[in-house]
Every structure is written in C-alpha cells, then in structure tokens.
Amino acid sequence: RKEVEQDPGPFNVPEGATVAFNCTYSNSASQSFFWYRQDCRKEPKLLMSVYSSGNEDGRFTAQLNRASQYISLLIRDSKLSDSATYLCVVYGGATNKLIFGTGTLLAVQP
Amino acid sequence: GAGVSQSPRYKVAKRGQDVALRCDPISGHVSLFWYQQALGQGPEFLTYFQNEAQLDKSGLPSDRFFAERPEGSVSTLKIQRTQQEDSAVYLCASSLRVFSGETKNIQYFGAGTRLSVL
C-alpha cells in the first residue's frame, strides 16, 4: 500500500463547477500536509499548506481529518487555468521527507 | 533568474552510459533535495543535503546513483551504467532552512531533467 493515496482521475468538469479531491495517508505520525500543483511537463509548485482547522485561499479550501488520515481539496468556480495535476503531499516526521501521492488530473472544459 | 535551475533539460543516453545532472539551487538555500518522477507518478524522494552534508540517501535506487554537493551550493546527481528503468524526470528542489517539514519552509522545484535511456 502506498503511503499517500489519491484517485488519479482524470476529473473532467465544466467551467464554473465545484470539484473535490481526496487523499489518504497511512502514517499516523505525519505532521505537515500540503497540496502541490503540477502543470503538464512543468515542476510542482506549492498550492497551499493544510492546517488542522482547515484553511481557505480564494477559491481553494483544504481540510484535514487526522482521525481518518484524510486530506481534501475543494476548488470552487473552476477556471480553465485550473487544469493541472494536484499532488497530495505529506511530511513524515520520523523520516524527515516529503511523500507525494501520484496526483489527481483535473481537466476543466469550456 | 532567481529560481532553481537544472541542466540539461533533456538527456538521451544509451544503455550503459554514465550521466551527470546538475542543480543550481536558489542562492543561500541550505536544504537541497533530489526526486525521481516516473511517468504518471508523483515525485519520489532520492536524497537530501543540508549544506554540503548528505544527510539522507535512503531513496537512491541502487549504488549506480550518486549525488554530491561539495561546496554546499551546486549539486550533481550521477547515474552510472544507465538502465532503461532509469528513464524519468529528475527534479531538484531547495528550501531556505534546515528541513523539518515546517509549513513555511517551502521547497522550490526546478523544471527537471528528462532522462531517456535507450
């Protein structure tokens, strides 16, 4: 079983739709959580960190459920420019490294 | 530019050749990471440097992989006797401080080197 699991998609949604991605992690000692965005053939870039109380950045909302070891990302009012792969990333405290999921591909259609 | 720079962007190697991939981190960044990203997968950790010290090389797939950062800035990832399964994008990332997963100590990635082994 992978340490960080995501549905690879693709998620095909129309512009303006709301879409949610989920991610589960296996190490209960994990300390920090992130969503990265990766455009096709580009490098990953930090989208947002995920805090225990949940956090919002414009159209993006991230949630963390430590009890269920589950992270989510909600995108409201999808734009064409949101089309990308969204990587769920977990910091495993004991191993001092970032663990990436396989990514979820989002395609926003006009 | 002020970002992480990697060279070459593309490398084609014949099976059995040695290759060297270069990473110029953001100036002043203490931490440097190498990742391997296979097609359709997320980046997988290879190794971590704190300044010139290689503190973690647990992700290196075999003893054909070797990384160094002799002066605590530029790093080189060397792959000896390349195999087809080494074909992937090799990403370098750097962060300002000693790495501890702190949310504000962001890892900035370079554009990667796409290695194809024929």
PDB file of C-alpha atoms in Angstrom:
ATOM      1  CA  ARG A   1       0.000   0.000   0.000  1.00  0.00           C
ATOM      2  CA  LYS A   2       1.327   3.454  -0.914  1.00  0.00           C
ATOM      3  CA  GLU A   3       1.898   5.892   1.948  1.00  0.00           C
ATOM      4  CA  VAL A   4      -0.174   8.581   0.229  1.00  0.00           C
ATOM      5  CA  GLU A   5      -3.076   7.538  -1.973  1.00  0.00           C
ATOM      6  CA  GLN A   6      -5.061   9.626  -4.433  1.00  0.00           C
ATOM      7  CA  ASP A   7      -7.561   8.921  -7.167  1.00  0.00           C
ATOM      8  CA  PRO A   8      -5.556   9.560 -10.359  1.00  0.00           C
ATOM      9  CA  GLY A   9      -8.641  10.775 -12.247  1.00  0.00           C
ATOM     10  CA  PRO A  10      -8.981  12.353 -14.722  1.00  0.00           C
ATOM     11  CA  PHE A  11     -11.680  14.600 -13.382  1.00  0.00           C
ATOM     12  CA  ASN A  12     -13.343  16.311 -16.343  1.00  0.00           C
ATOM     13  CA  VAL A  13     -15.503  19.223 -15.177  1.00  0.00           C
ATOM     14  CA  PRO A  14     -17.120  22.223 -16.902  1.00  0.00           C
ATOM     15  CA  GLU A  15     -16.010  25.746 -16.155  1.00  0.00           C
ATOM     16  CA  GLY A  16     -17.686  27.086 -13.047  1.00  0.00           C
ATOM     17  CA  ALA A  17     -18.101  23.675 -11.430  1.00  0.00           C
ATOM     18  CA  THR A  18     -17.031  22.773  -7.920  1.00  0.00           C
ATOM     19  CA  VAL A  19     -14.698  19.811  -7.676  1.00  0.00           C
ATOM     20  CA  ALA A  20     -13.222  17.982  -4.699  1.00  0.00           C
ATOM     21  CA  PHE A  21     -10.148  15.779  -4.456  1.00  0.00           C
ATOM     22  CA  ASN A  22      -9.414  13.394  -1.632  1.00  0.00           C
ATOM     23  CA  CYS A  23      -6.245  11.866  -0.340  1.00  0.00           C
ATOM     24  CA  THR A  24      -5.484   9.347   2.411  1.00  0.00           C
ATOM     25  CA  TYR A  25      -2.188   8.768   4.180  1.00  0.00           C
ATOM     26  CA  SER A  26      -1.019   5.752   6.128  1.00  0.00           C
ATOM     27  CA  ASN A  27       1.456   7.179   8.660  1.00  0.00           C
ATOM     28  CA  SER A  28      -0.453   8.441  11.673  1.00  0.00           C
ATOM     29  CA  ALA A  29       2.685  10.287  12.853  1.00  0.00           C
ATOM     30  CA  SER A  30       2.646  12.564   9.785  1.00  0.00           C
ATOM     31  CA  GLN A  31       2.973  16.176  10.836  1.00  0.00           C
ATOM     32  CA  SER A  32       2.522  18.503   7.880  1.00  0.00           C
ATOM     33  CA  PHE A  33       0.321  18.362   4.837  1.00  0.00           C
ATOM     34  CA  PHE A  34       0.339  20.178   1.525  1.00  0.00           C
ATOM     35  CA  TRP A  35      -1.264  20.380  -1.876  1.00  0.00           C
ATOM     36  CA  TYR A  36       1.063  20.978  -4.810  1.00  0.00           C
ATOM     37  CA  ARG A  37       0.014  21.754  -8.362  1.00  0.00           C
ATOM     38  CA  GLN A  38       1.915  20.433 -11.362  1.00  0.00           C
ATOM     39  CA  ASP A  39       1.199  21.608 -14.897  1.00  0.00           C
ATOM     40  CA  CYS A  40       1.988  19.272 -17.782  1.00  0.00           C
ATOM     41  CA  ARG A  41       5.761  18.897 -18.186  1.00  0.00           C
ATOM     42  CA  LYS A  42       6.412  21.517 -15.516  1.00  0.00           C
ATOM     43  CA  GLU A  43       7.714  21.414 -11.971  1.00  0.00           C
ATOM     44  CA  PRO A  44       5.471  21.002  -8.917  1.00  0.00           C
ATOM     45  CA  LYS A  45       4.568  24.242  -7.157  1.00  0.00           C
ATOM     46  CA  LEU A  46       3.108  24.648  -3.690  1.00  0.00           C
ATOM     47  CA  LEU A  47      -0.598  25.443  -3.896  1.00  0.00           C
ATOM     48  CA  MET A  48      -1.325  25.555  -0.185  1.00  0.00           C
ATOM     49  CA  SER A  49      -0.433  24.045   3.150  1.00  0.00           C
ATOM     50  CA  VAL A  50      -3.200  22.216   5.002  1.00  0.00           C
ATOM     51  CA  TYR A  51      -3.893  23.135   8.602  1.00  0.00           C
ATOM     52  CA  SER A  52      -5.797  21.134  11.195  1.00  0.00           C
ATOM     53  CA  SER A  53      -8.597  23.658  11.380  1.00  0.00           C
ATOM     54  CA  GLY A  54      -8.965  23.779   7.605  1.00  0.00           C
ATOM     55  CA  ASN A  55      -7.953  26.742   5.517  1.00  0.00           C
ATOM     56  CA  GLU A  56      -9.101  28.671   2.510  1.00  0.00           C
ATOM     57  CA  ASP A  57      -7.257  30.616  -0.167  1.00  0.00           C
ATOM     58  CA  GLY A  58      -9.644  32.280  -2.574  1.00  0.00           C
ATOM     59  CA  ARG A  59     -11.486  29.551  -4.478  1.00  0.00           C
ATOM     60  CA  PHE A  60      -9.460  26.788  -2.823  1.00  0.00           C
ATOM     61  CA  THR A  61     -10.321  25.138   0.502  1.00  0.00           C
ATOM     62  CA  ALA A  62      -8.215  22.452   2.164  1.00  0.00           C
ATOM     63  CA  GLN A  63      -9.352  20.216   5.001  1.00  0.00           C
ATOM     64  CA  LEU A  64      -7.519  17.739   7.220  1.00  0.00           C
ATOM     65  CA  ASN A  65      -9.071  14.913   9.227  1.00  0.00           C
ATOM     66  CA  ARG A  66      -6.341  13.426  11.397  1.00  0.00           C
ATOM     67  CA  ALA A  67      -8.595  10.765  12.905  1.00  0.00           C
ATOM     68  CA  SER A  68      -9.413   9.361   9.459  1.00  0.00           C
ATOM     69  CA  GLN A  69      -5.990  10.272   7.986  1.00  0.00           C
ATOM     70  CA  TYR A  70      -7.702  12.057   5.164  1.00  0.00           C
ATOM     71  CA  ILE A  71      -6.980  15.328   3.330  1.00  0.00           C
ATOM     72  CA  SER A  72      -9.221  17.104   0.853  1.00  0.00           C
ATOM     73  CA  LEU A  73      -9.013  19.973  -1.604  1.00  0.00           C
ATOM     74  CA  LEU A  74     -12.114  21.774  -2.840  1.00  0.00           C
ATOM     75  CA  ILE A  75     -11.998  24.061  -5.864  1.00  0.00           C
ATOM     76  CA  ARG A  76     -14.975  26.331  -6.410  1.00  0.00           C
ATOM     77  CA  ASP A  77     -15.907  28.095  -9.667  1.00  0.00           C
ATOM     78  CA  SER A  78     -13.353  26.115 -11.706  1.00  0.00           C
ATOM     79  CA  LYS A  79     -11.383  28.006 -14.354  1.00  0.00           C
ATOM     80  CA  LEU A  80      -9.741  26.638 -17.480  1.00  0.00           C
ATOM     81  CA  SER A  81      -6.423  27.629 -15.899  1.00  0.00           C
ATOM     82  CA  ASP A  82      -7.060  25.231 -13.005  1.00  0.00           C
ATOM     83  CA  SER A  83      -6.379  22.300 -15.357  1.00  0.00           C
ATOM     84  CA  ALA A  84      -3.354  20.536 -13.893  1.00  0.00           C
ATOM     85  CA  THR A  85      -2.332  17.605 -11.718  1.00  0.00           C
ATOM     86  CA  TYR A  86      -2.897  18.119  -7.998  1.00  0.00           C
ATOM     87  CA  LEU A  87      -0.402  16.339  -5.756  1.00  0.00           C
ATOM     88  CA  CYS A  88      -1.217  15.479  -2.170  1.00  0.00           C
ATOM     89  CA  VAL A  89       1.957  15.703  -0.080  1.00  0.00           C
ATOM     90  CA  VAL A  90       2.619  14.547   3.451  1.00  0.00           C
ATOM     91  CA  TYR A  91       5.613  15.214   5.668  1.00  0.00           C
ATOM     92  CA  GLY A  92       6.533  12.039   7.525  1.00  0.00           C
ATOM     93  CA  GLY A  93       8.114  13.280  10.748  1.00  0.00           C
ATOM     94  CA  ALA A  94      10.279  10.265  11.515  1.00  0.00           C
ATOM     95  CA  THR A  95      11.656  10.096   8.001  1.00  0.00           C
ATOM     96  CA  ASN A  96      12.121  13.875   7.523  1.00  0.00           C
ATOM     97  CA  LYS A  97      10.996  13.826   3.911  1.00  0.00           C
ATOM     98  CA  LEU A  98       8.035  14.782   1.788  1.00  0.00           C
ATOM     99  CA  ILE A  99       5.939  11.893   0.485  1.00  0.00           C
ATOM    100  CA  PHE A 100       3.983  12.622  -2.687  1.00  0.00           C
ATOM    101  CA  GLY A 101       0.827  10.959  -3.917  1.00  0.00           C
ATOM    102  CA  THR A 102       0.541  10.008  -7.563  1.00  0.00           C
ATOM    103  CA  GLY A 103      -1.535  13.101  -8.278  1.00  0.00           C
ATOM    104  CA  THR A 104      -5.075  13.721  -9.498  1.00  0.00           C
ATOM    105  CA  LEU A 105      -5.504  15.078 -13.001  1.00  0.00           C
ATOM    106  CA  LEU A 106      -8.091  17.830 -13.405  1.00  0.00           C
ATOM    107  CA  ALA A 107      -9.297  18.935 -16.835  1.00  0.00           C
ATOM    108  CA  VAL A 108     -11.650  21.918 -16.849  1.00  0.00           C
ATOM    109  CA  GLN A 109     -13.671  22.060 -20.057  1.00  0.00           C
ATOM    110  CA  PRO A 110     -15.023  25.244 -21.683  1.00  0.00           C
TER     111      PRO A 110
ATOM    112  CA  GLY B   1      16.638  34.063 -12.713  1.00  0.00           C
ATOM    113  CA  ALA B   2      16.210  33.555  -9.002  1.00  0.00           C
ATOM    114  CA  GLY B   3      14.695  30.065  -9.155  1.00  0.00           C
ATOM    115  CA  VAL B   4      16.158  26.556  -9.040  1.00  0.00           C
ATOM    116  CA  SER B   5      17.981  25.839 -12.270  1.00  0.00           C
ATOM    117  CA  GLN B   6      18.620  22.368 -13.662  1.00  0.00           C
ATOM    118  CA  SER B   7      20.664  21.276 -16.641  1.00  0.00           C
ATOM    119  CA  PRO B   8      20.425  19.734 -19.083  1.00  0.00           C
ATOM    120  CA  ARG B   9      16.664  19.923 -19.563  1.00  0.00           C
ATOM    121  CA  TYR B  10      16.718  16.780 -21.707  1.00  0.00           C
ATOM    122  CA  LYS B  11      19.232  13.974 -21.830  1.00  0.00           C
ATOM    123  CA  VAL B  12      19.204  10.922 -24.074  1.00  0.00           C
ATOM    124  CA  ALA B  13      21.619   8.203 -23.066  1.00  0.00           C
ATOM    125  CA  LYS B  14      22.418   4.797 -24.447  1.00  0.00           C
ATOM    126  CA  ARG B  15      22.067   1.950 -22.005  1.00  0.00           C
ATOM    127  CA  GLY B  16      25.302   1.599 -20.071  1.00  0.00           C
ATOM    128  CA  GLN B  17      26.361   5.240 -20.375  1.00  0.00           C
ATOM    129  CA  ASP B  18      27.094   7.414 -17.361  1.00  0.00           C
ATOM    130  CA  VAL B  19      25.164  10.682 -16.977  1.00  0.00           C
ATOM    131  CA  ALA B  20      25.555  13.730 -14.733  1.00  0.00           C
ATOM    132  CA  LEU B  21      22.652  16.019 -13.905  1.00  0.00           C
ATOM    133  CA  ARG B  22      23.243  19.453 -12.437  1.00  0.00           C
ATOM    134  CA  CYS B  23      21.191  21.505  -9.990  1.00  0.00           C
ATOM    135  CA  ASP B  24      21.741  25.162  -9.064  1.00  0.00           C
ATOM    136  CA  PRO B  25      19.565  25.854  -6.030  1.00  0.00           C
ATOM    137  CA  ILE B  26      18.262  29.239  -5.002  1.00  0.00           C
ATOM    138  CA  SER B  27      21.181  31.225  -3.612  1.00  0.00           C
ATOM    139  CA  GLY B  28      21.503  30.870   0.159  1.00  0.00           C
ATOM    140  CA  HIS B  29      19.229  27.847   0.441  1.00  0.00           C
ATOM    141  CA  VAL B  30      20.526  25.388   2.983  1.00  0.00           C
ATOM    142  CA  SER B  31      18.488  22.330   2.017  1.00  0.00           C
ATOM    143  CA  LEU B  32      18.631  20.571  -1.336  1.00  0.00           C
ATOM    144  CA  PHE B  33      16.632  17.544  -2.475  1.00  0.00           C
ATOM    145  CA  TRP B  34      16.646  15.239  -5.471  1.00  0.00           C
ATOM    146  CA  TYR B  35      13.499  13.443  -6.612  1.00  0.00           C
ATOM    147  CA  GLN B  36      12.721  10.973  -9.384  1.00  0.00           C
ATOM    148  CA  GLN B  37       9.377  11.269 -11.152  1.00  0.00           C
ATOM    149  CA  ALA B  38       8.285   8.431 -13.418  1.00  0.00           C
ATOM    150  CA  LEU B  39       5.509   8.965 -15.957  1.00  0.00           C
ATOM    151  CA  GLY B  40       2.122   9.177 -14.280  1.00  0.00           C
ATOM    152  CA  GLN B  41       3.592   9.127 -10.781  1.00  0.00           C
ATOM    153  CA  GLY B  42       4.358  11.686  -8.123  1.00  0.00           C
ATOM    154  CA  PRO B  43       7.936  12.653  -7.316  1.00  0.00           C
ATOM    155  CA  GLU B  44       9.814  10.096  -5.219  1.00  0.00           C
ATOM    156  CA  PHE B  45      12.498  11.196  -2.787  1.00  0.00           C
ATOM    157  CA  LEU B  46      16.063  10.242  -3.652  1.00  0.00           C
ATOM    158  CA  THR B  47      18.377  12.185  -1.371  1.00  0.00           C
ATOM    159  CA  TYR B  48      18.710  15.243   0.888  1.00  0.00           C
ATOM    160  CA  PHE B  49      21.595  17.620   1.542  1.00  0.00           C
ATOM    161  CA  GLN B  50      21.938  20.104   4.363  1.00  0.00           C
ATOM    162  CA  ASN B  51      24.642  22.422   3.043  1.00  0.00           C
ATOM    163  CA  GLU B  52      27.377  20.036   1.852  1.00  0.00           C
ATOM    164  CA  ALA B  53      26.339  17.157   4.096  1.00  0.00           C
ATOM    165  CA  GLN B  54      24.297  14.374   2.546  1.00  0.00           C
ATOM    166  CA  LEU B  55      22.045  13.536   5.474  1.00  0.00           C
ATOM    167  CA  ASP B  56      19.719  11.088   3.779  1.00  0.00           C
ATOM    168  CA  LYS B  57      20.330   8.951   0.726  1.00  0.00           C
ATOM    169  CA  SER B  58      17.769   6.302   1.528  1.00  0.00           C
ATOM    170  CA  GLY B  59      15.821   6.883  -1.685  1.00  0.00           C
ATOM    171  CA  LEU B  60      18.670   6.207  -4.106  1.00  0.00           C
ATOM    172  CA  PRO B  61      17.535   3.100  -6.025  1.00  0.00           C
ATOM    173  CA  SER B  62      20.938   1.453  -6.332  1.00  0.00           C
ATOM    174  CA  ASP B  63      24.647   2.026  -5.933  1.00  0.00           C
ATOM    175  CA  ARG B  64      24.700   3.269  -9.518  1.00  0.00           C
ATOM    176  CA  PHE B  65      23.212   6.521  -8.223  1.00  0.00           C
ATOM    177  CA  PHE B  66      25.499   9.019  -6.551  1.00  0.00           C
ATOM    178  CA  ALA B  67      24.906  12.637  -5.515  1.00  0.00           C
ATOM    179  CA  GLU B  68      27.198  15.329  -4.231  1.00  0.00           C
ATOM    180  CA  ARG B  69      27.116  18.961  -3.164  1.00  0.00           C
ATOM    181  CA  PRO B  70      30.758  19.647  -2.332  1.00  0.00           C
ATOM    182  CA  GLU B  71      30.553  23.367  -1.556  1.00  0.00           C
ATOM    183  CA  GLY B  72      27.032  23.479  -0.247  1.00  0.00           C
ATOM    184  CA  SER B  73      25.550  25.114  -3.325  1.00  0.00           C
ATOM    185  CA  VAL B  74      25.512  23.371  -6.732  1.00  0.00           C
ATOM    186  CA  SER B  75      24.664  19.673  -6.664  1.00  0.00           C
ATOM    187  CA  THR B  76      25.258  16.896  -9.173  1.00  0.00           C
ATOM    188  CA  LEU B  77      23.346  13.650  -9.458  1.00  0.00           C
ATOM    189  CA  LYS B  78      25.352  10.994 -11.275  1.00  0.00           C
ATOM    190  CA  ILE B  79      23.940   7.780 -12.654  1.00  0.00           C
ATOM    191  CA  GLN B  80      26.424   5.158 -13.738  1.00  0.00           C
ATOM    192  CA  ARG B  81      25.751   2.445 -16.318  1.00  0.00           C
ATOM    193  CA  THR B  82      22.255   3.755 -17.047  1.00  0.00           C
ATOM    194  CA  GLN B  83      19.417   1.270 -17.491  1.00  0.00           C
ATOM    195  CA  GLN B  84      16.061   1.724 -19.217  1.00  0.00           C
ATOM    196  CA  GLU B  85      14.278   1.789 -15.867  1.00  0.00           C
ATOM    197  CA  ASP B  86      16.252   4.946 -15.015  1.00  0.00           C
ATOM    198  CA  SER B  87      14.200   6.857 -17.620  1.00  0.00           C
ATOM    199  CA  ALA B  88      12.306   9.520 -15.677  1.00  0.00           C
ATOM    200  CA  VAL B  89      12.277  13.210 -14.837  1.00  0.00           C
ATOM    201  CA  TYR B  90      14.817  14.089 -12.164  1.00  0.00           C
ATOM    202  CA  LEU B  91      13.710  17.044 -10.068  1.00  0.00           C
ATOM    203  CA  CYS B  92      15.814  19.131  -7.758  1.00  0.00           C
ATOM    204  CA  ALA B  93      14.302  21.278  -5.007  1.00  0.00           C
ATOM    205  CA  SER B  94      15.741  23.645  -2.443  1.00  0.00           C
ATOM    206  CA  SER B  95      14.477  25.281   0.717  1.00  0.00           C
ATOM    207  CA  LEU B  96      15.821  28.146   2.768  1.00  0.00           C
ATOM    208  CA  ARG B  97      16.354  26.477   6.096  1.00  0.00           C
ATOM    209  CA  VAL B  98      17.213  23.099   7.552  1.00  0.00           C
ATOM    210  CA  PHE B  99      14.349  20.862   6.541  1.00  0.00           C
ATOM    211  CA  SER B 100      11.867  19.769   9.189  1.00  0.00           C
ATOM    212  CA  GLY B 101       8.544  19.773   7.374  1.00  0.00           C
ATOM    213  CA  GLU B 102       7.688  23.221   8.692  1.00  0.00           C
ATOM    214  CA  THR B 103       4.908  24.575   6.528  1.00  0.00           C
ATOM    215  CA  LYS B 104       6.661  27.883   5.853  1.00  0.00           C
ATOM    216  CA  ASN B 105       9.964  26.293   4.803  1.00  0.00           C
ATOM    217  CA  ILE B 106       8.751  25.758   1.260  1.00  0.00           C
ATOM    218  CA  GLN B 107      10.528  23.520  -1.217  1.00  0.00           C
ATOM    219  CA  TYR B 108      11.021  25.230  -4.580  1.00  0.00           C
ATOM    220  CA  PHE B 109      11.442  22.912  -7.527  1.00  0.00           C
ATOM    221  CA  GLY B 110      13.471  23.224 -10.688  1.00  0.00           C
ATOM    222  CA  ALA B 111      11.998  22.353 -14.068  1.00  0.00           C
ATOM    223  CA  GLY B 112      13.737  18.978 -14.012  1.00  0.00           C
ATOM    224  CA  THR B 113      15.918  16.935 -16.337  1.00  0.00           C
ATOM    225  CA  ARG B 114      14.043  14.469 -18.518  1.00  0.00           C
ATOM    226  CA  LEU B 115      16.285  11.420 -18.935  1.00  0.00           C
ATOM    227  CA  SER B 116      15.566   8.877 -21.642  1.00  0.00           C
ATOM    228  CA  VAL B 117      17.685   5.739 -21.705  1.00  0.00           C
ATOM    229  CA  LEU B 118      17.551   3.849 -24.995  1.00  0.00           C
TER     230      LEU B 118
END
